[in-house]
PDB file of C-alpha atoms in Angstrom:
ATOM      1  CA  MET A  25      -0.043   0.251  -0.132  1.00 58.00           C
ATOM      2  CA  PRO A  26       1.301   3.559  -0.765  1.00 70.00           C
ATOM      3  CA  PRO A  27       1.855   5.875   2.297  1.00 75.00           C
ATOM      4  CA  ARG A  28      -1.348   7.543   3.572  1.00 89.00           C
ATOM      5  CA  HIS A  29      -0.554  11.865   2.400  1.00 94.00           C
ATOM      6  CA  THR A  30      -2.092  14.110   4.862  1.00 96.00           C
ATOM      7  CA  ALA A  31      -2.426  17.790   3.572  1.00 98.00           C
ATOM      8  CA  VAL A  32      -1.977  20.514   5.761  1.00 98.00           C
ATOM      9  CA  LEU A  33      -3.794  23.695   4.573  1.00 98.00           C
ATOM     10  CA  LEU A  34      -2.357  26.603   6.981  1.00 98.00           C
ATOM     11  CA  MET A  35      -5.030  30.044   5.924  1.00 98.00           C
ATOM     12  CA  ALA A  36      -4.782  33.577   6.892  1.00 98.00           C
ATOM     13  CA  TYR A  37      -6.466  36.876   6.202  1.00 98.00           C
ATOM     14  CA  GLY A  38      -4.301  38.057   3.296  1.00 98.00           C
ATOM     15  CA  SER A  39      -2.190  41.230   2.737  1.00 97.00           C
ATOM     16  CA  PRO A  40      -1.903  43.469  -0.210  1.00 98.00           C
ATOM     17  CA  ASN A  41       1.577  43.026  -2.034  1.00 97.00           C
ATOM     18  CA  ARG A  42       1.414  46.914  -3.540  1.00 97.00           C
ATOM     19  CA  LEU A  43      -0.305  50.180  -2.470  1.00 98.00           C
ATOM     20  CA  GLU A  44      -2.026  49.419  -5.717  1.00 97.00           C
ATOM     21  CA  ASP A  45      -3.470  46.388  -4.668  1.00 98.00           C
ATOM     22  CA  VAL A  46      -5.775  48.062  -1.751  1.00 98.00           C
ATOM     23  CA  GLU A  47      -8.608  48.765  -3.552  1.00 98.00           C
ATOM     24  CA  PRO A  48      -9.077  44.861  -5.288  1.00 98.00           C
ATOM     25  CA  TYR A  49      -7.883  43.495  -1.985  1.00 98.00           C
ATOM     26  CA  PHE A  50     -10.486  45.893  -0.090  1.00 97.00           C
ATOM     27  CA  THR A  51     -12.909  45.112  -2.985  1.00 97.00           C
ATOM     28  CA  ASP A  52     -12.508  41.199  -1.886  1.00 97.00           C
ATOM     29  CA  ILE A  53     -12.681  41.814   1.910  1.00 96.00           C
ATOM     30  CA  ARG A  54     -16.440  43.765   0.784  1.00 94.00           C
ATOM     31  CA  GLY A  55     -17.575  40.706  -1.349  1.00 94.00           C
ATOM     32  CA  GLY A  56     -16.861  42.499  -4.728  1.00 96.00           C
ATOM     33  CA  ARG A  57     -18.669  45.622  -3.596  1.00 95.00           C
ATOM     34  CA  THR A  58     -16.231  48.748  -4.297  1.00 94.00           C
ATOM     35  CA  PRO A  59     -15.573  50.567  -1.124  1.00 95.00           C
ATOM     36  CA  SER A  60     -16.171  54.607  -1.323  1.00 96.00           C
ATOM     37  CA  ARG A  61     -12.770  56.514  -2.371  1.00 97.00           C
ATOM     38  CA  GLU A  62     -12.479  58.002   0.929  1.00 97.00           C
ATOM     39  CA  ALA A  63     -12.125  54.745   2.301  1.00 96.00           C
ATOM     40  CA  ILE A  64      -9.676  53.575  -0.029  1.00 97.00           C
ATOM     41  CA  GLU A  65      -7.862  56.436   0.785  1.00 98.00           C
ATOM     42  CA  GLU A  66      -7.382  56.099   4.324  1.00 97.00           C
ATOM     43  CA  LEU A  67      -7.004  52.560   3.697  1.00 98.00           C
ATOM     44  CA  THR A  68      -3.967  53.201   1.264  1.00 98.00           C
ATOM     45  CA  SER A  69      -2.413  55.794   3.795  1.00 98.00           C
ATOM     46  CA  ARG A  70      -2.187  53.110   6.414  1.00 98.00           C
ATOM     47  CA  TYR A  71      -0.386  50.742   4.371  1.00 98.00           C
ATOM     48  CA  ARG A  72       1.857  53.449   3.395  1.00 98.00           C
ATOM     49  CA  ARG A  73       2.719  54.225   6.968  1.00 98.00           C
ATOM     50  CA  VAL A  74       3.569  50.449   7.820  1.00 98.00           C
ATOM     51  CA  GLY A  75       5.276  49.866   4.375  1.00 97.00           C
ATOM     52  CA  VAL A  76       3.787  47.069   1.758  1.00 97.00           C
ATOM     53  CA  PRO A  77       4.082  43.966   1.806  1.00 97.00           C
ATOM     54  CA  THR A  78       3.348  43.510   5.621  1.00 98.00           C
ATOM     55  CA  PRO A  79       5.515  40.583   6.494  1.00 98.00           C
ATOM     56  CA  LEU A  80       2.058  38.563   6.811  1.00 98.00           C
ATOM     57  CA  LEU A  81       2.701  36.318   3.570  1.00 98.00           C
ATOM     58  CA  ALA A  82       6.460  35.996   3.953  1.00 98.00           C
ATOM     59  CA  VAL A  83       6.338  34.860   7.536  1.00 98.00           C
ATOM     60  CA  SER A  84       3.418  32.585   6.699  1.00 98.00           C
ATOM     61  CA  MET A  85       5.228  30.854   4.025  1.00 98.00           C
ATOM     62  CA  GLU A  86       8.416  30.449   6.652  1.00 98.00           C
ATOM     63  CA  LEU A  87       5.898  28.800   9.148  1.00 98.00           C
ATOM     64  CA  GLY A  88       4.615  26.392   6.641  1.00 98.00           C
ATOM     65  CA  ARG A  89       7.916  25.244   5.227  1.00 98.00           C
ATOM     66  CA  GLU A  90       9.370  24.708   9.354  1.00 98.00           C
ATOM     67  CA  LEU A  91       5.942  22.847  10.242  1.00 98.00           C
ATOM     68  CA  GLU A  92       6.381  20.508   6.643  1.00 98.00           C
ATOM     69  CA  ARG A  93       9.939  19.897   8.168  1.00 97.00           C
ATOM     70  CA  LEU A  94       8.562  18.839  11.754  1.00 97.00           C
ATOM     71  CA  LEU A  95       6.008  16.744  10.290  1.00 96.00           C
ATOM     72  CA  ASN A  96       8.147  14.618   7.968  1.00 95.00           C
ATOM     73  CA  LEU A  97      11.331  14.310  10.553  1.00 94.00           C
ATOM     74  CA  ASP A  98      10.290  10.847  11.882  1.00 84.00           C
ATOM     75  CA  PRO A  99       6.799  10.057  10.655  1.00 80.00           C
ATOM     76  CA  PRO A 100       5.753   6.470  10.766  1.00 74.00           C
ATOM     77  CA  ASP A 101       6.465   4.571   7.530  1.00 72.00           C
ATOM     78  CA  ASP A 102       2.796   4.775   5.834  1.00 80.00           C
ATOM     79  CA  GLN A 103       2.689   8.440   6.196  1.00 88.00           C
ATOM     80  CA  ILE A 104       3.885  11.700   4.536  1.00 94.00           C
ATOM     81  CA  TYR A 105       3.228  15.388   4.875  1.00 97.00           C
ATOM     82  CA  THR A 106       2.797  18.144   2.465  1.00 97.00           C
ATOM     83  CA  VAL A 107       2.018  21.784   4.153  1.00 98.00           C
ATOM     84  CA  HIS A 108       0.457  24.540   1.920  1.00 98.00           C
ATOM     85  CA  LEU A 109      -0.859  28.066   2.321  1.00 98.00           C
ATOM     86  CA  GLY A 110      -3.696  30.075   1.113  1.00 98.00           C
ATOM     87  CA  MET A 111      -5.265  33.653   2.080  1.00 98.00           C
ATOM     88  CA  LYS A 112      -8.460  34.184   2.531  1.00 98.00           C
ATOM     89  CA  HIS A 113      -8.574  37.822   0.654  1.00 98.00           C
ATOM     90  CA  TRP A 114      -5.351  37.413  -1.094  1.00 98.00           C
ATOM     91  CA  THR A 115      -2.831  35.673  -3.142  1.00 98.00           C
ATOM     92  CA  PRO A 116      -1.883  32.344  -2.577  1.00 98.00           C
ATOM     93  CA  HIS A 117      -5.829  32.634  -2.956  1.00 98.00           C
ATOM     94  CA  ILE A 118      -7.098  29.466  -0.477  1.00 98.00           C
ATOM     95  CA  ALA A 119      -8.833  27.836  -3.702  1.00 97.00           C
ATOM     96  CA  THR A 120      -5.270  27.898  -5.799  1.00 97.00           C
ATOM     97  CA  ALA A 121      -3.614  26.016  -2.351  1.00 98.00           C
ATOM     98  CA  VAL A 122      -6.730  23.426  -1.961  1.00 98.00           C
ATOM     99  CA  GLU A 123      -6.260  22.796  -5.926  1.00 96.00           C
ATOM    100  CA  GLU A 124      -2.803  22.286  -5.234  1.00 96.00           C
ATOM    101  CA  VAL A 125      -3.678  19.845  -2.289  1.00 97.00           C
ATOM    102  CA  VAL A 126      -5.988  17.837  -4.751  1.00 95.00           C
ATOM    103  CA  GLU A 127      -3.852  17.586  -7.315  1.00 93.00           C
ATOM    104  CA  SER A 128      -0.886  16.135  -4.797  1.00 92.00           C
ATOM    105  CA  GLY A 129      -3.176  13.019  -4.379  1.00 92.00           C
ATOM    106  CA  ALA A 130      -3.336  13.900  -0.882  1.00 95.00           C
ATOM    107  CA  ASP A 131      -6.210  11.390   0.540  1.00 93.00           C
ATOM    108  CA  ARG A 132      -6.522  13.660   4.106  1.00 95.00           C
ATOM    109  CA  LEU A 133      -6.576  17.630   4.508  1.00 97.00           C
ATOM    110  CA  ILE A 134      -6.457  19.394   7.854  1.00 98.00           C
ATOM    111  CA  ALA A 135      -7.221  22.730   7.641  1.00 98.00           C
ATOM    112  CA  ILE A 136      -6.236  25.451   9.947  1.00 98.00           C
ATOM    113  CA  VAL A 137      -6.847  28.932  10.233  1.00 98.00           C
ATOM    114  CA  LEU A 138      -3.662  30.798  11.860  1.00 98.00           C
ATOM    115  CA  ALA A 139      -5.630  32.804  13.889  1.00 98.00           C
ATOM    116  CA  PRO A 140      -6.353  30.567  17.451  1.00 98.00           C
ATOM    117  CA  HIS A 141     -10.047  31.704  18.033  1.00 98.00           C
ATOM    118  CA  TYR A 142     -13.444  30.704  16.494  1.00 98.00           C
ATOM    119  CA  SER A 143     -16.136  32.949  15.394  1.00 98.00           C
ATOM    120  CA  LYS A 144     -18.900  32.281  13.069  1.00 97.00           C
ATOM    121  CA  ILE A 145     -18.135  35.683  11.079  1.00 95.00           C
ATOM    122  CA  SER A 146     -14.626  35.042  10.349  1.00 96.00           C
ATOM    123  CA  THR A 147     -13.939  31.309  10.862  1.00 98.00           C
ATOM    124  CA  GLU A 148     -16.776  29.880   8.930  1.00 98.00           C
ATOM    125  CA  GLY A 149     -15.712  31.983   5.675  1.00 98.00           C
ATOM    126  CA  TYR A 150     -12.480  30.012   5.892  1.00 98.00           C
ATOM    127  CA  ARG A 151     -14.470  26.771   5.666  1.00 98.00           C
ATOM    128  CA  ARG A 152     -16.778  27.978   3.243  1.00 98.00           C
ATOM    129  CA  GLN A 153     -13.626  28.998   1.191  1.00 98.00           C
ATOM    130  CA  VAL A 154     -12.081  25.627   1.833  1.00 98.00           C
ATOM    131  CA  GLU A 155     -14.955  23.256   1.043  1.00 98.00           C
ATOM    132  CA  ALA A 156     -16.258  25.425  -2.105  1.00 97.00           C
ATOM    133  CA  ALA A 157     -12.689  24.553  -3.276  1.00 97.00           C
ATOM    134  CA  LEU A 158     -12.952  20.666  -2.677  1.00 96.00           C
ATOM    135  CA  ALA A 159     -16.303  20.891  -4.188  1.00 94.00           C
ATOM    136  CA  THR A 160     -14.888  22.432  -7.699  1.00 92.00           C
ATOM    137  CA  ALA A 161     -11.057  21.591  -7.961  1.00 85.00           C
ATOM    138  CA  PRO A 162     -10.090  18.847 -10.360  1.00 78.00           C
ATOM    139  CA  ARG A 163      -9.383  15.557  -9.111  1.00 68.00           C
ATOM    140  CA  THR A 164      -6.293  13.405  -9.869  1.00 58.00           C
ATOM    141  CA  ALA A 165      -6.888   9.522  -9.527  1.00 51.00           C
ATOM    142  CA  ALA A 166      -6.275   8.513  -5.740  1.00 51.00           C
ATOM    143  CA  PRO A 167      -3.706   5.182  -5.473  1.00 50.00           C
ATOM    144  CA  ASN A 168      -6.945   2.529  -5.616  1.00 44.00           C
ATOM    145  CA  GLY A 169      -7.766   4.389  -9.078  1.00 48.00           C
ATOM    146  CA  ALA A 170     -11.217   6.011  -7.777  1.00 44.00           C
ATOM    147  CA  ALA A 171     -10.772  10.183  -8.123  1.00 62.00           C
ATOM    148  CA  ALA A 172     -12.057  10.646  -4.543  1.00 78.00           C
ATOM    149  CA  PRO A 173     -11.325  14.118  -2.746  1.00 86.00           C
ATOM    150  CA  PRO A 174      -9.144  14.343   0.400  1.00 95.00           C
ATOM    151  CA  SER A 175     -11.189  13.935   3.450  1.00 95.00           C
ATOM    152  CA  LEU A 176     -11.254  17.540   5.246  1.00 97.00           C
ATOM    153  CA  GLU A 177     -10.762  18.153   8.761  1.00 97.00           C
ATOM    154  CA  PHE A 178     -11.458  21.807   9.672  1.00 98.00           C
ATOM    155  CA  VAL A 179      -9.790  23.004  12.888  1.00 98.00           C
ATOM    156  CA  GLU A 180     -12.108  25.166  14.439  1.00 97.00           C
ATOM    157  CA  SER A 181      -9.845  27.139  17.113  1.00 98.00           C
ATOM    158  CA  TRP A 182      -7.118  25.948  18.866  1.00 98.00           C
ATOM    159  CA  HIS A 183      -7.062  28.705  21.791  1.00 98.00           C
ATOM    160  CA  GLU A 184      -5.839  26.293  24.460  1.00 98.00           C
ATOM    161  CA  LEU A 185      -2.919  25.257  22.636  1.00 98.00           C
ATOM    162  CA  ASP A 186      -0.155  24.671  25.335  1.00 98.00           C
ATOM    163  CA  GLY A 187       2.967  25.518  22.751  1.00 98.00           C
ATOM    164  CA  TYR A 188       1.023  28.704  21.624  1.00 98.00           C
ATOM    165  CA  LEU A 189      -0.082  29.527  25.195  1.00 98.00           C
ATOM    166  CA  ASP A 190       3.570  29.186  26.609  1.00 98.00           C
ATOM    167  CA  ALA A 191       5.307  30.843  23.885  1.00 98.00           C
ATOM    168  CA  VAL A 192       2.894  34.027  24.241  1.00 98.00           C
ATOM    169  CA  ALA A 193       3.520  34.255  27.837  1.00 98.00           C
ATOM    170  CA  GLU A 194       7.326  34.092  27.753  1.00 98.00           C
ATOM    171  CA  ASN A 195       6.905  36.730  25.456  1.00 98.00           C
ATOM    172  CA  VAL A 196       5.154  38.594  27.989  1.00 98.00           C
ATOM    173  CA  GLN A 197       7.413  37.909  30.458  1.00 98.00           C
ATOM    174  CA  ARG A 198      10.213  39.021  28.872  1.00 98.00           C
ATOM    175  CA  VAL A 199       8.768  42.492  27.655  1.00 98.00           C
ATOM    176  CA  ARG A 200       7.493  42.964  31.122  1.00 98.00           C
ATOM    177  CA  ALA A 201      11.277  42.791  32.430  1.00 98.00           C
ATOM    178  CA  GLU A 202      12.339  45.177  30.052  1.00 98.00           C
ATOM    179  CA  PHE A 203       9.955  48.187  31.935  1.00 98.00           C
ATOM    180  CA  ALA A 204      11.512  50.164  34.776  1.00 98.00           C
ATOM    181  CA  HIS A 205       8.943  48.999  37.480  1.00 97.00           C
ATOM    182  CA  PRO A 206       7.795  45.481  35.821  1.00 97.00           C
ATOM    183  CA  GLU A 207       5.774  45.211  39.332  1.00 96.00           C
ATOM    184  CA  ASP A 208       3.524  48.145  37.904  1.00 97.00           C
ATOM    185  CA  VAL A 209       3.030  47.266  34.226  1.00 98.00           C
ATOM    186  CA  VAL A 210      -0.708  46.429  33.296  1.00 98.00           C
ATOM    187  CA  ALA A 211      -0.927  43.908  30.731  1.00 98.00           C
ATOM    188  CA  VAL A 212      -3.795  44.322  27.961  1.00 98.00           C
ATOM    189  CA  PHE A 213      -4.377  41.604  25.944  1.00 98.00           C
ATOM    190  CA  THR A 214      -6.253  42.365  22.614  1.00 98.00           C
ATOM    191  CA  ALA A 215      -7.985  40.850  19.503  1.00 98.00           C
ATOM    192  CA  HIS A 216     -10.073  41.836  16.685  1.00 98.00           C
ATOM    193  CA  SER A 217     -13.094  43.416  17.397  1.00 98.00           C
ATOM    194  CA  LEU A 218     -15.963  41.870  15.516  1.00 98.00           C
ATOM    195  CA  PRO A 219     -20.052  42.807  15.258  1.00 97.00           C
ATOM    196  CA  ALA A 220     -21.764  43.014  19.260  1.00 97.00           C
ATOM    197  CA  ARG A 221     -23.935  40.903  17.946  1.00 97.00           C
ATOM    198  CA  ILE A 222     -22.160  37.689  17.983  1.00 97.00           C
ATOM    199  CA  ILE A 223     -22.783  37.442  21.557  1.00 96.00           C
ATOM    200  CA  SER A 224     -26.241  37.020  21.861  1.00 96.00           C
ATOM    201  CA  GLU A 225     -26.082  34.702  18.872  1.00 97.00           C
ATOM    202  CA  GLY A 226     -23.806  32.804  20.912  1.00 97.00           C
ATOM    203  CA  ASP A 227     -20.754  32.873  19.571  1.00 98.00           C
ATOM    204  CA  PRO A 228     -18.139  31.511  21.859  1.00 98.00           C
ATOM    205  CA  TYR A 229     -15.399  34.330  20.248  1.00 98.00           C
ATOM    206  CA  GLN A 230     -15.262  36.223  23.272  1.00 98.00           C
ATOM    207  CA  ASP A 231     -15.270  33.376  25.905  1.00 98.00           C
ATOM    208  CA  GLN A 232     -12.388  31.880  24.269  1.00 98.00           C
ATOM    209  CA  LEU A 233     -10.645  35.041  24.087  1.00 98.00           C
ATOM    210  CA  LEU A 234     -10.593  35.822  27.814  1.00 98.00           C
ATOM    211  CA  ARG A 235      -9.777  32.309  28.287  1.00 98.00           C
ATOM    212  CA  THR A 236      -6.587  32.447  26.193  1.00 98.00           C
ATOM    213  CA  SER A 237      -5.966  35.588  28.350  1.00 98.00           C
ATOM    214  CA  GLU A 238      -6.117  34.307  31.395  1.00 98.00           C
ATOM    215  CA  LEU A 239      -4.068  30.810  30.732  1.00 98.00           C
ATOM    216  CA  VAL A 240      -1.329  33.231  29.292  1.00 98.00           C
ATOM    217  CA  ALA A 241      -1.784  35.815  32.511  1.00 98.00           C
ATOM    218  CA  ARG A 242      -1.341  32.726  34.913  1.00 98.00           C
ATOM    219  CA  ARG A 243       1.512  31.098  33.052  1.00 98.00           C
ATOM    220  CA  ALA A 244       3.468  34.657  32.760  1.00 98.00           C
ATOM    221  CA  GLY A 245       2.803  35.246  36.791  1.00 97.00           C
ATOM    222  CA  ILE A 246       0.751  38.525  35.326  1.00 97.00           C
ATOM    223  CA  GLU A 247      -1.804  39.642  38.192  1.00 95.00           C
ATOM    224  CA  GLN A 248      -2.884  43.108  36.616  1.00 97.00           C
ATOM    225  CA  TRP A 249      -4.153  42.850  33.548  1.00 98.00           C
ATOM    226  CA  ARG A 250      -7.113  43.465  31.186  1.00 98.00           C
ATOM    227  CA  PHE A 251      -9.004  42.391  27.813  1.00 98.00           C
ATOM    228  CA  SER A 252      -9.490  45.055  24.590  1.00 98.00           C
ATOM    229  CA  TYR A 253     -10.046  45.042  21.161  1.00 98.00           C
ATOM    230  CA  GLN A 254      -9.123  46.828  18.600  1.00 98.00           C
ATOM    231  CA  SER A 255      -9.274  47.249  14.823  1.00 96.00           C
ATOM    232  CA  GLN A 256     -12.855  48.036  14.924  1.00 94.00           C
ATOM    233  CA  SER A 257     -14.597  48.687  11.260  1.00 89.00           C
ATOM    234  CA  GLN A 258     -16.996  51.433  10.685  1.00 82.00           C
ATOM    235  CA  THR A 259     -20.211  49.159   9.515  1.00 85.00           C
ATOM    236  CA  GLY A 260     -22.990  51.314  11.064  1.00 86.00           C
ATOM    237  CA  GLU A 261     -23.726  48.921  13.728  1.00 94.00           C
ATOM    238  CA  PRO A 262     -22.294  47.933  17.548  1.00 96.00           C
ATOM    239  CA  TRP A 263     -18.972  46.274  17.863  1.00 97.00           C
ATOM    240  CA  LEU A 264     -17.401  44.551  20.850  1.00 98.00           C
ATOM    241  CA  GLY A 265     -15.486  46.845  23.258  1.00 97.00           C
ATOM    242  CA  PRO A 266     -13.656  48.306  25.224  1.00 98.00           C
ATOM    243  CA  ASP A 267     -11.492  49.529  22.339  1.00 98.00           C
ATOM    244  CA  LEU A 268      -7.520  49.275  22.861  1.00 98.00           C
ATOM    245  CA  VAL A 269      -7.582  53.446  22.811  1.00 98.00           C
ATOM    246  CA  ASP A 270     -10.088  53.778  25.066  1.00 98.00           C
ATOM    247  CA  THR A 271      -8.821  51.207  27.508  1.00 98.00           C
ATOM    248  CA  VAL A 272      -4.928  53.301  27.475  1.00 98.00           C
ATOM    249  CA  GLU A 273      -7.143  56.394  28.246  1.00 98.00           C
ATOM    250  CA  GLU A 274      -8.617  55.004  31.197  1.00 98.00           C
ATOM    251  CA  LEU A 275      -5.994  53.392  32.887  1.00 98.00           C
ATOM    252  CA  ALA A 276      -4.375  57.148  32.023  1.00 98.00           C
ATOM    253  CA  ALA A 277      -6.889  58.354  34.071  1.00 98.00           C
ATOM    254  CA  HIS A 278      -6.198  55.838  36.973  1.00 98.00           C
ATOM    255  CA  GLY A 279      -2.929  56.562  37.178  1.00 98.00           C
ATOM    256  CA  HIS A 280      -1.510  53.959  35.387  1.00 98.00           C
ATOM    257  CA  ARG A 281       1.750  54.657  33.469  1.00 98.00           C
ATOM    258  CA  ALA A 282       3.364  51.692  32.021  1.00 98.00           C
ATOM    259  CA  ILE A 283       1.281  49.673  29.375  1.00 98.00           C
ATOM    260  CA  LEU A 284       2.247  46.071  28.152  1.00 98.00           C
ATOM    261  CA  VAL A 285      -0.104  45.161  24.825  1.00 98.00           C
ATOM    262  CA  ALA A 286      -0.182  41.576  23.744  1.00 98.00           C
ATOM    263  CA  SER A 287      -2.235  40.438  21.014  1.00 98.00           C
ATOM    264  CA  VAL A 288      -3.303  37.026  21.495  1.00 98.00           C
ATOM    265  CA  GLY A 289      -6.017  37.005  18.549  1.00 98.00           C
ATOM    266  CA  PHE A 290      -3.282  37.668  15.949  1.00 97.00           C
ATOM    267  CA  ILE A 291      -0.190  35.280  15.233  1.00 97.00           C
ATOM    268  CA  ALA A 292       1.594  37.882  12.659  1.00 98.00           C
ATOM    269  CA  ASP A 293       2.693  41.494  12.018  1.00 98.00           C
ATOM    270  CA  HIS A 294       0.427  42.688   9.840  1.00 97.00           C
ATOM    271  CA  LEU A 295      -1.714  46.088   9.574  1.00 98.00           C
ATOM    272  CA  GLU A 296      -3.702  45.553  12.633  1.00 98.00           C
ATOM    273  CA  ILE A 297      -0.565  45.349  14.587  1.00 98.00           C
ATOM    274  CA  LEU A 298       1.955  47.701  12.796  1.00 98.00           C
ATOM    275  CA  TYR A 299      -0.816  50.586  12.037  1.00 98.00           C
ATOM    276  CA  ASP A 300      -3.829  49.821  14.891  1.00 98.00           C
ATOM    277  CA  ILE A 301      -1.050  49.130  17.908  1.00 98.00           C
ATOM    278  CA  ASP A 302       2.297  50.827  16.937  1.00 98.00           C
ATOM    279  CA  ILE A 303       1.003  53.818  15.199  1.00 98.00           C
ATOM    280  CA  GLU A 304      -2.289  54.429  16.771  1.00 98.00           C
ATOM    281  CA  ALA A 305      -2.370  53.186  20.512  1.00 98.00           C
ATOM    282  CA  LYS A 306       1.339  54.293  20.511  1.00 98.00           C
ATOM    283  CA  GLU A 307       0.718  57.601  19.748  1.00 98.00           C
ATOM    284  CA  LYS A 308      -2.377  57.792  22.234  1.00 98.00           C
ATOM    285  CA  ALA A 309       0.110  56.873  24.868  1.00 98.00           C
ATOM    286  CA  ASP A 310       2.951  59.027  24.558  1.00 98.00           C
ATOM    287  CA  ALA A 311       0.242  62.070  24.548  1.00 98.00           C
ATOM    288  CA  LEU A 312      -0.560  60.469  27.886  1.00 98.00           C
ATOM    289  CA  GLY A 313       2.776  60.239  29.131  1.00 97.00           C
ATOM    290  CA  ILE A 314       2.410  56.415  28.923  1.00 98.00           C
ATOM    291  CA  GLU A 315       5.434  54.212  28.239  1.00 98.00           C
ATOM    292  CA  LEU A 316       3.341  51.597  26.074  1.00 98.00           C
ATOM    293  CA  ARG A 317       5.297  48.302  24.864  1.00 98.00           C
ATOM    294  CA  ARG A 318       3.944  45.419  23.003  1.00 98.00           C
ATOM    295  CA  THR A 319       5.057  41.763  22.726  1.00 98.00           C
ATOM    296  CA  PRO A 320       6.502  40.696  19.510  1.00 98.00           C
ATOM    297  CA  MET A 321       4.373  38.925  17.268  1.00 98.00           C
ATOM    298  CA  LEU A 322       4.988  34.635  16.667  1.00 98.00           C
ATOM    299  CA  ASN A 323       5.323  35.179  13.098  1.00 98.00           C
ATOM    300  CA  ALA A 324       7.531  31.979  11.914  1.00 98.00           C
ATOM    301  CA  ASP A 325       8.518  31.587  15.615  1.00 98.00           C
ATOM    302  CA  PRO A 326       9.723  28.187  15.833  1.00 98.00           C
ATOM    303  CA  ARG A 327       7.675  27.731  19.341  1.00 98.00           C
ATOM    304  CA  LEU A 328       4.732  28.340  17.164  1.00 98.00           C
ATOM    305  CA  ALA A 329       5.797  25.747  14.249  1.00 98.00           C
ATOM    306  CA  ARG A 330       6.024  23.330  17.295  1.00 98.00           C
ATOM    307  CA  ALA A 331       3.140  24.010  18.763  1.00 98.00           C
ATOM    308  CA  LEU A 332       1.223  23.436  15.315  1.00 98.00           C
ATOM    309  CA  HIS A 333       3.363  20.188  14.900  1.00 97.00           C
ATOM    310  CA  ALA A 334       1.624  19.002  17.937  1.00 97.00           C
ATOM    311  CA  LEU A 335      -1.982  20.346  17.305  1.00 98.00           C
ATOM    312  CA  VAL A 336      -1.500  18.171  13.832  1.00 97.00           C
ATOM    313  CA  ALA A 337      -0.064  14.883  15.472  1.00 94.00           C
ATOM    314  CA  GLN A 338      -2.881  15.269  17.862  1.00 93.00           C
ATOM    315  CA  ARG A 339      -5.206  15.203  14.618  1.00 92.00           C
ATOM    316  CA  VAL A 340      -3.598  12.300  12.885  1.00 90.00           C
ATOM    317  CA  ALA A 341      -3.269  10.163  16.181  1.00 84.00           C
ATOM    318  CA  ALA A 342      -7.115  10.813  16.724  1.00 76.00           C
ATOM    319  CA  VAL A 343      -8.180   9.828  13.387  1.00 67.00           C
ATOM    320  CA  SER A 344      -5.832   6.587  13.656  1.00 60.00           C
ATOM    321  CA  THR A 345      -6.921   5.587  16.661  1.00 52.00           C
ATOM    322  CA  VAL A 346     -10.709   5.612  15.274  1.00 49.00           C
ATOM    323  CA  ARG A 347     -10.207   3.519  12.605  1.00 51.00           C
ATOM    324  CA  SER A 348      -7.914   0.748  14.598  1.00 45.00           C
TER     325      SER A 348
END
């Protein structure tokens, strides 16, 4: 029998490669509806300030290569792994990555969004793209002669994954120690805001974020911490809060002068980190006389690759146990 081939699909949001890409990228996010000229100019100005391309694509590709290396270090004789990368709103598209998986003859596909927390609004969008691509991708003959698509296992969340929590906590500890008076530091954990209606709809997003924050704070030995949202979009409906900038103002009003920001809802450096925290929140903190530092993003950190390796190994072992 030929070895089983497990393909791992890593997925991220996407980011334009050039300033000229901002309009079609923004249009894709809006489901094909062209944004207003003012909105395009505002987003373009932000990308101009942080620089394009952002590191998102490069670090995601590097992470994928390292994960593939780890998975194939000592696999069982009947197992091989490949890792693929797809972006939700830019190139390389998820559909392109899924087509590569199908053409490779993989018989199992494990899909992982490079964002640890589940929400129906965001996570299910990735799932729909994967399922649609599987349904329409050209199929090659499987080893038994049948043209069969790979079975899909979609990882909905990994917000309590030990390696991820450990890496974030270690970064929190290290940056906290850089302050002149670490005991006075307030840690603020953040994630992308979403429309507030998801709470009444029973979405687990906020509960998962608070759980991650609690676990990271505990591992890092942090007692003073808050949770805030960031990167709210202007859609005309209420979004989850409090916003990071509002939290900075509140902490300043209560006499705090040292804030450590750790974005547990993000993995890589992109606009929401490089602009919303490093520019917008930092400018507010500077104006209020607050020292604000943030933890480095994990990006292609080997600790994250090892954590994802453990996640994939768990999923493969679970399927193997069921079949045996």
